[in-house]
Amino acid sequence: MSGATRNPVAVVTGAGSGIGLAAAERLITAGWKVAAFDRDEKALAANYRERAEAGRVFAASLDVTDEKAVEKAVQQARKVFDGLDGVVNSAGIAADIPALETPVDLFRKILDINVTGTFIVSQAAARIMKEDGGGAIVNMASVSGLRGSKGRSAYGASKGGVVILTQVLANDLARYGIRVNAVAPGPVNTPMVKAMHVDKDRALWARHLPMRRYAEPDEVASVIEFLLDGSRSSYMTGEIVAVDGGFSGAGIIADD
Ligand code: NAD
C-alpha cells in the first residue's frame, strides 16, 4: 500500500463472480476501495450497487482483452479514488476438453483472456503505479499451470503463461516498487467449477487432494489480500503461491 492518508485502492477484474468477488469483499472489509471490473454487468449490479452508493466501490463493465477500454478504466479508477495501489487479475475462463477435440479458436480465446488480458491490465496499472511510487499485482495462476492436468491443453497453457508472466513482470517492475505475485489454486467452489465439474470430476480430484475437499473462494481471497498488502508481504515478489489443499506438494496419498 502506498496511500498513507487515504484508503488503499485496488482494481479487481472478474469481480462479478467467484474468487474475484471474494477478493473484492475481503479487500473492502480490510479498508480498501475497490474498482470492480467484469464483462458481466448484471453480476456487478447484483453484487456492488449498495457498496458503490456507499463510496467503497466503483463498478464498471470491462472486457480485459480490450486494451483501450482497460487503459481508460484503470485511469478512471485512479481518478475516482485518488490513487491505485493494487491489482487482482481474476478475470478468466476455463475448459476441460481433450487436446484432440480442442478447437483452435477456443485455444486462442482462452489464451487471449487469461494471459493477454492479465498482461493488458497489469501493464496499464503498472504505468500508473510507476508514476505513483509503487504497488502490488496478484495474478491468478492454477495448479493446472504447474502440472499437465487432463483436458487442460488450452487452460493449462494459459495458466503456465500466467506463471512466467508473473515472474517476468516481478523482475521488470521491482525497480518501480511494484511487486507481482500469483496464487495457484486447486479446485475452488465457484460458479466456474460448478458449471464444469460433475460428480465424477469431484471424486477424481478428491483422490488427489490430501485435504480431500475443494477450497471456498474466501480461502483464496485471504491469500490474495496478504499478497496485496505491502505491510505483510513486502519482500515477496515473483512468487507463485499454491492454495491447493496439498495437491502440488503431495506424493502417494493414503486411501483412507
Ligand atoms: P468465475 O467464472 O466464477 O469468475 C470469473 C469472472 O471473470 C466472471 O465473472 C466472468 O464474467 C469474468 N470474465 C471472464 N472473461 C472476462 C473478460 N474477458 N473480461 C472481464 N471479465 C471476464 O471463475 P473463478 O472460478 O472465480 O475463477 C477466477 C480466476 O481464478 C480465473 O482466472 C480462473 O482460471 C482462476 N482459477 C480458478 C480455479 C477454480 O477452481 N475455480 C482454480 C484455479 C484458478
PDB file of C-alpha atoms and ligand atoms in Angstrom:
ATOM      1  CA  MET A   1       0.000   0.000   0.000  1.00  0.00           C
ATOM      2  CA  SER A   2       1.315   3.432  -0.746  1.00  0.00           C
ATOM      3  CA  GLY A   3      -1.680   5.500   0.305  1.00  0.00           C
ATOM      4  CA  ALA A   4      -0.799   6.929   3.716  1.00  0.00           C
ATOM      5  CA  THR A   5      -3.579   9.480   4.075  1.00  0.00           C
ATOM      6  CA  ARG A   6      -6.305   7.720   2.112  1.00  0.00           C
ATOM      7  CA  ASN A   7      -7.734   4.228   1.849  1.00  0.00           C
ATOM      8  CA  PRO A   8      -5.660   1.922  -0.365  1.00  0.00           C
ATOM      9  CA  VAL A   9      -7.205   1.330  -3.787  1.00  0.00           C
ATOM     10  CA  ALA A  10      -7.376  -1.919  -5.788  1.00  0.00           C
ATOM     11  CA  VAL A  11      -8.563  -2.812  -9.259  1.00  0.00           C
ATOM     12  CA  VAL A  12     -10.193  -6.259  -9.270  1.00  0.00           C
ATOM     13  CA  THR A  13     -11.050  -7.905 -12.602  1.00  0.00           C
ATOM     14  CA  GLY A  14     -13.506 -10.783 -12.748  1.00  0.00           C
ATOM     15  CA  ALA A  15     -15.048  -9.112  -9.699  1.00  0.00           C
ATOM     16  CA  GLY A  16     -18.552 -10.255 -10.598  1.00  0.00           C
ATOM     17  CA  SER A  17     -18.107 -13.870  -9.539  1.00  0.00           C
ATOM     18  CA  GLY A  18     -16.140 -16.495  -7.645  1.00  0.00           C
ATOM     19  CA  ILE A  19     -12.615 -15.674  -6.491  1.00  0.00           C
ATOM     20  CA  GLY A  20     -12.693 -12.092  -7.831  1.00  0.00           C
ATOM     21  CA  LEU A  21     -15.895 -11.383  -5.921  1.00  0.00           C
ATOM     22  CA  ALA A  22     -14.489 -12.946  -2.727  1.00  0.00           C
ATOM     23  CA  ALA A  23     -11.261 -10.938  -3.131  1.00  0.00           C
ATOM     24  CA  ALA A  24     -13.201  -7.692  -3.574  1.00  0.00           C
ATOM     25  CA  GLU A  25     -15.278  -8.464  -0.480  1.00  0.00           C
ATOM     26  CA  ARG A  26     -12.159  -9.231   1.601  1.00  0.00           C
ATOM     27  CA  LEU A  27     -10.430  -6.061   0.471  1.00  0.00           C
ATOM     28  CA  ILE A  28     -13.462  -3.890   1.210  1.00  0.00           C
ATOM     29  CA  THR A  29     -13.669  -5.389   4.711  1.00  0.00           C
ATOM     30  CA  ALA A  30      -9.948  -4.654   5.185  1.00  0.00           C
ATOM     31  CA  GLY A  31     -10.489  -0.974   4.303  1.00  0.00           C
ATOM     32  CA  TRP A  32      -9.600  -0.927   0.622  1.00  0.00           C
ATOM     33  CA  LYS A  33     -11.580   0.927  -2.005  1.00  0.00           C
ATOM     34  CA  VAL A  34     -12.227  -1.322  -4.970  1.00  0.00           C
ATOM     35  CA  ALA A  35     -12.664  -0.702  -8.686  1.00  0.00           C
ATOM     36  CA  ALA A  36     -14.700  -3.792  -9.587  1.00  0.00           C
ATOM     37  CA  PHE A  37     -14.461  -4.725 -13.262  1.00  0.00           C
ATOM     38  CA  ASP A  38     -16.163  -7.571 -15.104  1.00  0.00           C
ATOM     39  CA  ARG A  39     -17.673  -8.087 -18.522  1.00  0.00           C
ATOM     40  CA  ASP A  40     -20.857  -9.295 -16.791  1.00  0.00           C
ATOM     41  CA  GLU A  41     -22.748  -6.099 -16.000  1.00  0.00           C
ATOM     42  CA  LYS A  42     -25.633  -7.893 -14.286  1.00  0.00           C
ATOM     43  CA  ALA A  43     -23.285  -9.596 -11.832  1.00  0.00           C
ATOM     44  CA  LEU A  44     -21.699  -6.253 -10.975  1.00  0.00           C
ATOM     45  CA  ALA A  45     -25.084  -4.635 -10.394  1.00  0.00           C
ATOM     46  CA  ALA A  46     -26.237  -7.527  -8.218  1.00  0.00           C
ATOM     47  CA  ASN A  47     -23.119  -7.550  -6.034  1.00  0.00           C
ATOM     48  CA  TYR A  48     -21.961  -3.949  -5.788  1.00  0.00           C
ATOM     49  CA  ARG A  49     -24.850  -1.484  -6.074  1.00  0.00           C
ATOM     50  CA  GLU A  50     -25.089  -0.786  -2.335  1.00  0.00           C
ATOM     51  CA  ARG A  51     -21.349  -0.606  -1.792  1.00  0.00           C
ATOM     52  CA  ALA A  52     -20.991   1.713  -4.787  1.00  0.00           C
ATOM     53  CA  GLU A  53     -23.569   4.021  -3.230  1.00  0.00           C
ATOM     54  CA  ALA A  54     -21.528   3.997  -0.013  1.00  0.00           C
ATOM     55  CA  GLY A  55     -18.458   5.161  -1.960  1.00  0.00           C
ATOM     56  CA  ARG A  56     -16.445   1.982  -1.317  1.00  0.00           C
ATOM     57  CA  VAL A  57     -16.707   0.579  -4.837  1.00  0.00           C
ATOM     58  CA  PHE A  58     -16.550   1.846  -8.379  1.00  0.00           C
ATOM     59  CA  ALA A  59     -18.064  -0.865 -10.589  1.00  0.00           C
ATOM     60  CA  ALA A  60     -17.925  -0.878 -14.381  1.00  0.00           C
ATOM     61  CA  SER A  61     -18.247  -3.401 -17.171  1.00  0.00           C
ATOM     62  CA  LEU A  62     -14.969  -4.141 -18.899  1.00  0.00           C
ATOM     63  CA  ASP A  63     -13.532  -6.749 -21.224  1.00  0.00           C
ATOM     64  CA  VAL A  64      -9.908  -7.298 -20.186  1.00  0.00           C
ATOM     65  CA  THR A  65      -8.873  -8.102 -23.769  1.00  0.00           C
ATOM     66  CA  ASP A  66      -9.808  -4.579 -24.948  1.00  0.00           C
ATOM     67  CA  GLU A  67      -6.639  -2.610 -24.272  1.00  0.00           C
ATOM     68  CA  LYS A  68      -8.080   0.845 -24.978  1.00  0.00           C
ATOM     69  CA  ALA A  69     -11.034   0.222 -22.664  1.00  0.00           C
ATOM     70  CA  VAL A  70      -8.710  -1.188 -19.986  1.00  0.00           C
ATOM     71  CA  GLU A  71      -6.455   1.869 -20.078  1.00  0.00           C
ATOM     72  CA  LYS A  72      -9.469   4.163 -19.722  1.00  0.00           C
ATOM     73  CA  ALA A  73     -10.997   2.093 -16.915  1.00  0.00           C
ATOM     74  CA  VAL A  74      -7.800   1.889 -14.885  1.00  0.00           C
ATOM     75  CA  GLN A  75      -7.208   5.638 -15.212  1.00  0.00           C
ATOM     76  CA  GLN A  76     -10.798   6.273 -14.187  1.00  0.00           C
ATOM     77  CA  ALA A  77     -10.351   4.079 -11.097  1.00  0.00           C
ATOM     78  CA  ARG A  78      -7.300   6.094 -10.071  1.00  0.00           C
ATOM     79  CA  LYS A  79      -9.208   9.350 -10.606  1.00  0.00           C
ATOM     80  CA  VAL A  80     -12.305   8.259  -8.670  1.00  0.00           C
ATOM     81  CA  PHE A  81     -10.319   7.035  -5.643  1.00  0.00           C
ATOM     82  CA  ASP A  82      -7.316   9.343  -5.958  1.00  0.00           C
ATOM     83  CA  GLY A  83      -4.729   6.577  -6.374  1.00  0.00           C
ATOM     84  CA  LEU A  84      -4.010   2.995  -7.293  1.00  0.00           C
ATOM     85  CA  ASP A  85      -2.153   0.558  -5.017  1.00  0.00           C
ATOM     86  CA  GLY A  86      -3.183  -2.936  -6.086  1.00  0.00           C
ATOM     87  CA  VAL A  87      -4.486  -5.126  -8.886  1.00  0.00           C
ATOM     88  CA  VAL A  88      -6.150  -8.536  -8.741  1.00  0.00           C
ATOM     89  CA  ASN A  89      -6.320 -10.191 -12.160  1.00  0.00           C
ATOM     90  CA  SER A  90      -9.134 -12.693 -11.625  1.00  0.00           C
ATOM     91  CA  ALA A  91     -10.990 -12.458 -14.950  1.00  0.00           C
ATOM     92  CA  GLY A  92     -10.663 -15.803 -16.675  1.00  0.00           C
ATOM     93  CA  ILE A  93     -12.353 -18.645 -18.490  1.00  0.00           C
ATOM     94  CA  ALA A  94     -11.745 -22.403 -18.471  1.00  0.00           C
ATOM     95  CA  ALA A  95     -12.445 -25.543 -20.470  1.00  0.00           C
ATOM     96  CA  ASP A  96     -11.872 -29.207 -19.721  1.00  0.00           C
ATOM     97  CA  ILE A  97     -11.687 -30.844 -23.134  1.00  0.00           C
ATOM     98  CA  PRO A  98      -9.343 -33.456 -24.625  1.00  0.00           C
ATOM     99  CA  ALA A  99      -6.486 -31.969 -26.663  1.00  0.00           C
ATOM    100  CA  LEU A 100      -7.563 -33.661 -29.911  1.00  0.00           C
ATOM    101  CA  GLU A 101     -11.059 -32.180 -29.597  1.00  0.00           C
ATOM    102  CA  THR A 102      -9.995 -28.652 -28.666  1.00  0.00           C
ATOM    103  CA  PRO A 103     -10.921 -26.187 -31.436  1.00  0.00           C
ATOM    104  CA  VAL A 104      -8.082 -23.785 -32.237  1.00  0.00           C
ATOM    105  CA  ASP A 105     -10.494 -20.850 -31.828  1.00  0.00           C
ATOM    106  CA  LEU A 106     -11.213 -21.937 -28.274  1.00  0.00           C
ATOM    107  CA  PHE A 107      -7.480 -22.342 -27.564  1.00  0.00           C
ATOM    108  CA  ARG A 108      -6.853 -18.793 -28.828  1.00  0.00           C
ATOM    109  CA  LYS A 109      -9.773 -17.353 -26.853  1.00  0.00           C
ATOM    110  CA  ILE A 110      -8.620 -18.898 -23.570  1.00  0.00           C
ATOM    111  CA  LEU A 111      -5.084 -17.602 -24.044  1.00  0.00           C
ATOM    112  CA  ASP A 112      -6.401 -14.185 -25.044  1.00  0.00           C
ATOM    113  CA  ILE A 113      -8.489 -13.689 -21.902  1.00  0.00           C
ATOM    114  CA  ASN A 114      -6.314 -15.491 -19.350  1.00  0.00           C
ATOM    115  CA  VAL A 115      -2.818 -14.444 -20.432  1.00  0.00           C
ATOM    116  CA  THR A 116      -3.148 -11.420 -22.731  1.00  0.00           C
ATOM    117  CA  GLY A 117      -5.916  -9.936 -20.550  1.00  0.00           C
ATOM    118  CA  THR A 118      -3.712 -10.305 -17.460  1.00  0.00           C
ATOM    119  CA  PHE A 119      -0.860  -8.612 -19.324  1.00  0.00           C
ATOM    120  CA  ILE A 120      -3.035  -5.740 -20.598  1.00  0.00           C
ATOM    121  CA  VAL A 121      -4.456  -4.914 -17.161  1.00  0.00           C
ATOM    122  CA  SER A 122      -1.083  -5.296 -15.413  1.00  0.00           C
ATOM    123  CA  GLN A 123       0.678  -3.066 -17.935  1.00  0.00           C
ATOM    124  CA  ALA A 124      -1.955  -0.305 -17.755  1.00  0.00           C
ATOM    125  CA  ALA A 125      -1.968  -0.381 -13.934  1.00  0.00           C
ATOM    126  CA  ALA A 126       1.815  -0.606 -13.602  1.00  0.00           C
ATOM    127  CA  ARG A 127       2.280   2.508 -15.736  1.00  0.00           C
ATOM    128  CA  ILE A 128       0.195   4.391 -13.169  1.00  0.00           C
ATOM    129  CA  MET A 129       1.831   2.717 -10.154  1.00  0.00           C
ATOM    130  CA  LYS A 130       5.265   3.580 -11.524  1.00  0.00           C
ATOM    131  CA  GLU A 131       4.312   7.276 -11.514  1.00  0.00           C
ATOM    132  CA  ASP A 132       2.743   6.988  -8.071  1.00  0.00           C
ATOM    133  CA  GLY A 133       5.666   5.222  -6.361  1.00  0.00           C
ATOM    134  CA  GLY A 134       4.705   1.540  -6.343  1.00  0.00           C
ATOM    135  CA  GLY A 135       2.031  -1.057  -5.653  1.00  0.00           C
ATOM    136  CA  ALA A 136       1.260  -4.760  -5.924  1.00  0.00           C
ATOM    137  CA  ILE A 137      -0.285  -7.063  -8.504  1.00  0.00           C
ATOM    138  CA  VAL A 138      -1.736 -10.531  -7.856  1.00  0.00           C
ATOM    139  CA  ASN A 139      -2.385 -12.816 -10.815  1.00  0.00           C
ATOM    140  CA  MET A 140      -4.488 -15.932 -10.961  1.00  0.00           C
ATOM    141  CA  ALA A 141      -2.442 -18.958 -11.973  1.00  0.00           C
ATOM    142  CA  SER A 142      -3.669 -22.502 -11.212  1.00  0.00           C
ATOM    143  CA  VAL A 143      -2.355 -25.943 -10.335  1.00  0.00           C
ATOM    144  CA  SER A 144      -3.236 -26.622 -13.981  1.00  0.00           C
ATOM    145  CA  GLY A 145      -0.457 -24.186 -14.928  1.00  0.00           C
ATOM    146  CA  LEU A 146       2.079 -26.211 -12.947  1.00  0.00           C
ATOM    147  CA  ARG A 147       1.046 -29.762 -13.885  1.00  0.00           C
ATOM    148  CA  GLY A 148      -0.320 -31.337 -17.049  1.00  0.00           C
ATOM    149  CA  SER A 149      -3.878 -31.959 -15.876  1.00  0.00           C
ATOM    150  CA  LYS A 150      -6.090 -33.924 -18.267  1.00  0.00           C
ATOM    151  CA  GLY A 151      -8.119 -31.899 -20.752  1.00  0.00           C
ATOM    152  CA  ARG A 152      -6.234 -28.700 -19.997  1.00  0.00           C
ATOM    153  CA  SER A 153      -4.220 -28.053 -23.155  1.00  0.00           C
ATOM    154  CA  ALA A 154      -5.604 -24.520 -23.551  1.00  0.00           C
ATOM    155  CA  TYR A 155      -6.356 -23.693 -19.922  1.00  0.00           C
ATOM    156  CA  GLY A 156      -3.111 -25.228 -18.643  1.00  0.00           C
ATOM    157  CA  ALA A 157      -1.068 -23.436 -21.299  1.00  0.00           C
ATOM    158  CA  SER A 158      -2.764 -20.164 -20.367  1.00  0.00           C
ATOM    159  CA  LYS A 159      -2.032 -20.632 -16.661  1.00  0.00           C
ATOM    160  CA  GLY A 160       1.548 -21.704 -17.379  1.00  0.00           C
ATOM    161  CA  GLY A 161       1.738 -18.424 -19.300  1.00  0.00           C
ATOM    162  CA  VAL A 162       0.436 -16.547 -16.277  1.00  0.00           C
ATOM    163  CA  VAL A 163       3.146 -18.168 -14.119  1.00  0.00           C
ATOM    164  CA  ILE A 164       6.037 -16.976 -16.285  1.00  0.00           C
ATOM    165  CA  LEU A 165       4.352 -13.620 -16.977  1.00  0.00           C
ATOM    166  CA  THR A 166       4.177 -13.097 -13.200  1.00  0.00           C
ATOM    167  CA  GLN A 167       7.870 -13.867 -12.796  1.00  0.00           C
ATOM    168  CA  VAL A 168       8.925 -11.604 -15.670  1.00  0.00           C
ATOM    169  CA  LEU A 169       6.727  -8.713 -14.509  1.00  0.00           C
ATOM    170  CA  ALA A 170       8.130  -9.100 -10.978  1.00  0.00           C
ATOM    171  CA  ASN A 171      11.627  -8.825 -12.427  1.00  0.00           C
ATOM    172  CA  ASP A 172      10.848  -5.857 -14.706  1.00  0.00           C
ATOM    173  CA  LEU A 173       8.767  -3.875 -12.205  1.00  0.00           C
ATOM    174  CA  ALA A 174      10.723  -4.323  -8.946  1.00  0.00           C
ATOM    175  CA  ARG A 175      12.725  -1.182  -9.768  1.00  0.00           C
ATOM    176  CA  TYR A 176       9.482   0.831  -9.632  1.00  0.00           C
ATOM    177  CA  GLY A 177       8.443  -0.538  -6.239  1.00  0.00           C
ATOM    178  CA  ILE A 178       5.827  -2.820  -7.814  1.00  0.00           C
ATOM    179  CA  ARG A 179       5.580  -6.398  -6.505  1.00  0.00           C
ATOM    180  CA  VAL A 180       3.954  -9.065  -8.699  1.00  0.00           C
ATOM    181  CA  ASN A 181       2.883 -12.454  -7.346  1.00  0.00           C
ATOM    182  CA  ALA A 182       0.359 -15.136  -8.271  1.00  0.00           C
ATOM    183  CA  VAL A 183      -1.808 -17.639  -6.472  1.00  0.00           C
ATOM    184  CA  ALA A 184      -2.142 -21.122  -7.923  1.00  0.00           C
ATOM    185  CA  PRO A 185      -5.410 -22.528  -6.611  1.00  0.00           C
ATOM    186  CA  GLY A 186      -6.513 -26.116  -6.787  1.00  0.00           C
ATOM    187  CA  PRO A 187     -10.255 -26.667  -7.264  1.00  0.00           C
ATOM    188  CA  VAL A 188     -12.369 -23.903  -5.730  1.00  0.00           C
ATOM    189  CA  ASN A 189     -16.146 -23.925  -5.283  1.00  0.00           C
ATOM    190  CA  THR A 190     -17.020 -21.112  -7.697  1.00  0.00           C
ATOM    191  CA  PRO A 191     -19.612 -20.817 -10.478  1.00  0.00           C
ATOM    192  CA  MET A 192     -16.841 -21.683 -12.996  1.00  0.00           C
ATOM    193  CA  VAL A 193     -16.143 -25.007 -11.319  1.00  0.00           C
ATOM    194  CA  LYS A 194     -19.773 -25.761 -10.508  1.00  0.00           C
ATOM    195  CA  ALA A 195     -20.506 -25.469 -14.240  1.00  0.00           C
ATOM    196  CA  MET A 196     -17.555 -27.679 -15.227  1.00  0.00           C
ATOM    197  CA  HIS A 197     -17.169 -30.414 -12.591  1.00  0.00           C
ATOM    198  CA  VAL A 198     -19.710 -33.226 -12.410  1.00  0.00           C
ATOM    199  CA  ASP A 199     -19.648 -35.739  -9.514  1.00  0.00           C
ATOM    200  CA  LYS A 200     -17.105 -37.891 -11.358  1.00  0.00           C
ATOM    201  CA  ASP A 201     -14.651 -34.980 -11.583  1.00  0.00           C
ATOM    202  CA  ARG A 202     -15.134 -34.151  -7.912  1.00  0.00           C
ATOM    203  CA  ALA A 203     -14.397 -37.734  -6.923  1.00  0.00           C
ATOM    204  CA  LEU A 204     -11.291 -37.761  -9.132  1.00  0.00           C
ATOM    205  CA  TRP A 205      -9.981 -34.528  -7.577  1.00  0.00           C
ATOM    206  CA  ALA A 206     -10.724 -35.751  -4.056  1.00  0.00           C
ATOM    207  CA  ARG A 207      -8.470 -38.775  -4.679  1.00  0.00           C
ATOM    208  CA  HIS A 208      -5.545 -36.459  -5.422  1.00  0.00           C
ATOM    209  CA  LEU A 209      -6.119 -33.868  -2.701  1.00  0.00           C
ATOM    210  CA  PRO A 210      -4.615 -34.586   0.745  1.00  0.00           C
ATOM    211  CA  MET A 211      -7.258 -32.259   2.249  1.00  0.00           C
ATOM    212  CA  ARG A 212      -9.997 -34.186   0.359  1.00  0.00           C
ATOM    213  CA  ARG A 213     -12.103 -31.118  -0.393  1.00  0.00           C
ATOM    214  CA  TYR A 214     -12.426 -28.120  -2.688  1.00  0.00           C
ATOM    215  CA  ALA A 215     -11.496 -24.660  -1.392  1.00  0.00           C
ATOM    216  CA  GLU A 216     -14.067 -21.989  -0.716  1.00  0.00           C
ATOM    217  CA  PRO A 217     -13.415 -18.720  -2.629  1.00  0.00           C
ATOM    218  CA  ASP A 218     -12.567 -16.826   0.560  1.00  0.00           C
ATOM    219  CA  GLU A 219      -9.721 -19.253   1.318  1.00  0.00           C
ATOM    220  CA  VAL A 220      -8.052 -17.999  -1.860  1.00  0.00           C
ATOM    221  CA  ALA A 221      -9.119 -14.385  -1.292  1.00  0.00           C
ATOM    222  CA  SER A 222      -7.341 -14.268   2.086  1.00  0.00           C
ATOM    223  CA  VAL A 223      -4.026 -15.136   0.383  1.00  0.00           C
ATOM    224  CA  ILE A 224      -4.670 -12.553  -2.335  1.00  0.00           C
ATOM    225  CA  GLU A 225      -5.240  -9.890   0.328  1.00  0.00           C
ATOM    226  CA  PHE A 226      -1.977 -10.877   2.058  1.00  0.00           C
ATOM    227  CA  LEU A 227      -0.018 -10.613  -1.205  1.00  0.00           C
ATOM    228  CA  LEU A 228      -1.501  -7.191  -1.986  1.00  0.00           C
ATOM    229  CA  ASP A 229      -0.718  -5.813   1.462  1.00  0.00           C
ATOM    230  CA  GLY A 230       2.782  -4.330   1.398  1.00  0.00           C
ATOM    231  CA  SER A 231       2.906  -4.233   5.194  1.00  0.00           C
ATOM    232  CA  ARG A 232       2.671  -8.043   5.328  1.00  0.00           C
ATOM    233  CA  SER A 233       4.303  -9.363   2.139  1.00  0.00           C
ATOM    234  CA  SER A 234       6.804  -6.548   1.442  1.00  0.00           C
ATOM    235  CA  TYR A 235       9.703  -8.850   0.468  1.00  0.00           C
ATOM    236  CA  MET A 236       7.683 -11.231  -1.726  1.00  0.00           C
ATOM    237  CA  THR A 237       7.697 -10.827  -5.483  1.00  0.00           C
ATOM    238  CA  GLY A 238       7.722 -13.267  -8.410  1.00  0.00           C
ATOM    239  CA  GLU A 239       6.225 -15.925  -6.140  1.00  0.00           C
ATOM    240  CA  ILE A 240       3.600 -18.479  -7.208  1.00  0.00           C
ATOM    241  CA  VAL A 241       1.719 -19.418  -4.048  1.00  0.00           C
ATOM    242  CA  ALA A 242      -0.148 -22.719  -4.216  1.00  0.00           C
ATOM    243  CA  VAL A 243      -3.508 -22.650  -2.439  1.00  0.00           C
ATOM    244  CA  ASP A 244      -4.416 -26.216  -3.234  1.00  0.00           C
ATOM    245  CA  GLY A 245      -5.155 -28.372  -0.186  1.00  0.00           C
ATOM    246  CA  GLY A 246      -1.745 -30.048  -0.543  1.00  0.00           C
ATOM    247  CA  PHE A 247      -2.128 -31.123  -4.196  1.00  0.00           C
ATOM    248  CA  SER A 248       1.164 -29.870  -5.610  1.00  0.00           C
ATOM    249  CA  GLY A 249       3.267 -30.998  -2.655  1.00  0.00           C
ATOM    250  CA  ALA A 250       1.825 -34.489  -2.343  1.00  0.00           C
ATOM    251  CA  GLY A 251       3.297 -37.807  -3.365  1.00  0.00           C
ATOM    252  CA  ILE A 252       1.350 -41.005  -2.751  1.00  0.00           C
ATOM    253  CA  ILE A 253      -1.848 -40.318  -0.797  1.00  0.00           C
ATOM    254  CA  ALA A 254      -3.310 -42.846   1.638  1.00  0.00           C
ATOM    255  CA  ASP A 255      -6.671 -44.403   0.620  1.00  0.00           C
ATOM    256  CA  ASP A 256      -8.433 -43.874   3.944  1.00  0.00           C
TER     257      ASP A 256
HETATM  258  P1  NAD B   1     -15.857 -17.412 -12.296  1.00  0.00           P
HETATM  259  O1  NAD B   1     -16.340 -17.855 -13.619  1.00  0.00           O
HETATM  260  O2  NAD B   1     -16.687 -17.636 -11.093  1.00  0.00           O
HETATM  261  O3  NAD B   1     -15.466 -15.859 -12.372  1.00  0.00           O
HETATM  262  C1  NAD B   1     -14.720 -15.343 -13.439  1.00  0.00           C
HETATM  263  C2  NAD B   1     -15.235 -13.952 -13.779  1.00  0.00           C
HETATM  264  O4  NAD B   1     -14.425 -13.443 -14.855  1.00  0.00           O
HETATM  265  C3  NAD B   1     -16.699 -13.944 -14.285  1.00  0.00           C
HETATM  266  O5  NAD B   1     -17.450 -13.005 -13.544  1.00  0.00           O
HETATM  267  C4  NAD B   1     -16.577 -13.541 -15.750  1.00  0.00           C
HETATM  268  O6  NAD B   1     -17.670 -12.743 -16.204  1.00  0.00           O
HETATM  269  C5  NAD B   1     -15.280 -12.744 -15.741  1.00  0.00           C
HETATM  270  N1  NAD B   1     -14.670 -12.674 -17.068  1.00  0.00           N
HETATM  271  C6  NAD B   1     -14.461 -13.700 -17.949  1.00  0.00           C
HETATM  272  N2  NAD B   1     -13.908 -13.228 -19.067  1.00  0.00           N
HETATM  273  C7  NAD B   1     -13.757 -11.892 -18.913  1.00  0.00           C
HETATM  274  C8  NAD B   1     -13.247 -10.836 -19.723  1.00  0.00           C
HETATM  275  N3  NAD B   1     -12.788 -11.073 -20.967  1.00  0.00           N
HETATM  276  N4  NAD B   1     -13.235  -9.592 -19.232  1.00  0.00           N
HETATM  277  C9  NAD B   1     -13.712  -9.322 -17.989  1.00  0.00           C
HETATM  278  N5  NAD B   1     -14.232 -10.260 -17.186  1.00  0.00           N
HETATM  279  C10 NAD B   1     -14.242 -11.529 -17.631  1.00  0.00           C
HETATM  280  O7  NAD B   1     -14.416 -18.095 -12.109  1.00  0.00           O
HETATM  281  P2  NAD B   1     -13.482 -18.298 -10.823  1.00  0.00           P
HETATM  282  O8  NAD B   1     -13.515 -19.723 -10.501  1.00  0.00           O
HETATM  283  O9  NAD B   1     -13.761 -17.269  -9.781  1.00  0.00           O
HETATM  284  O10 NAD B   1     -12.068 -18.003 -11.489  1.00  0.00           O
HETATM  285  C11 NAD B   1     -11.371 -16.786 -11.283  1.00  0.00           C
HETATM  286  C12 NAD B   1      -9.929 -16.982 -11.733  1.00  0.00           C
HETATM  287  O11 NAD B   1      -9.328 -17.996 -10.922  1.00  0.00           O
HETATM  288  C13 NAD B   1      -9.804 -17.462 -13.178  1.00  0.00           C
HETATM  289  O12 NAD B   1      -8.659 -16.879 -13.754  1.00  0.00           O
HETATM  290  C14 NAD B   1      -9.608 -18.940 -13.025  1.00  0.00           C
HETATM  291  O13 NAD B   1      -8.926 -19.502 -14.108  1.00  0.00           O
HETATM  292  C15 NAD B   1      -8.786 -18.993 -11.753  1.00  0.00           C
HETATM  293  N6  NAD B   1      -8.817 -20.282 -11.072  1.00  0.00           N
HETATM  294  C16 NAD B   1      -9.993 -20.829 -10.653  1.00  0.00           C
HETATM  295  C17 NAD B   1      -9.989 -22.060 -10.026  1.00  0.00           C
HETATM  296  C18 NAD B   1     -11.263 -22.705  -9.540  1.00  0.00           C
HETATM  297  O14 NAD B   1     -11.196 -23.897  -9.161  1.00  0.00           O
HETATM  298  N7  NAD B   1     -12.386 -22.031  -9.502  1.00  0.00           N
HETATM  299  C19 NAD B   1      -8.797 -22.743  -9.832  1.00  0.00           C
HETATM  300  C20 NAD B   1      -7.613 -22.164 -10.282  1.00  0.00           C
HETATM  301  C21 NAD B   1      -7.641 -20.930 -10.893  1.00  0.00           C
END
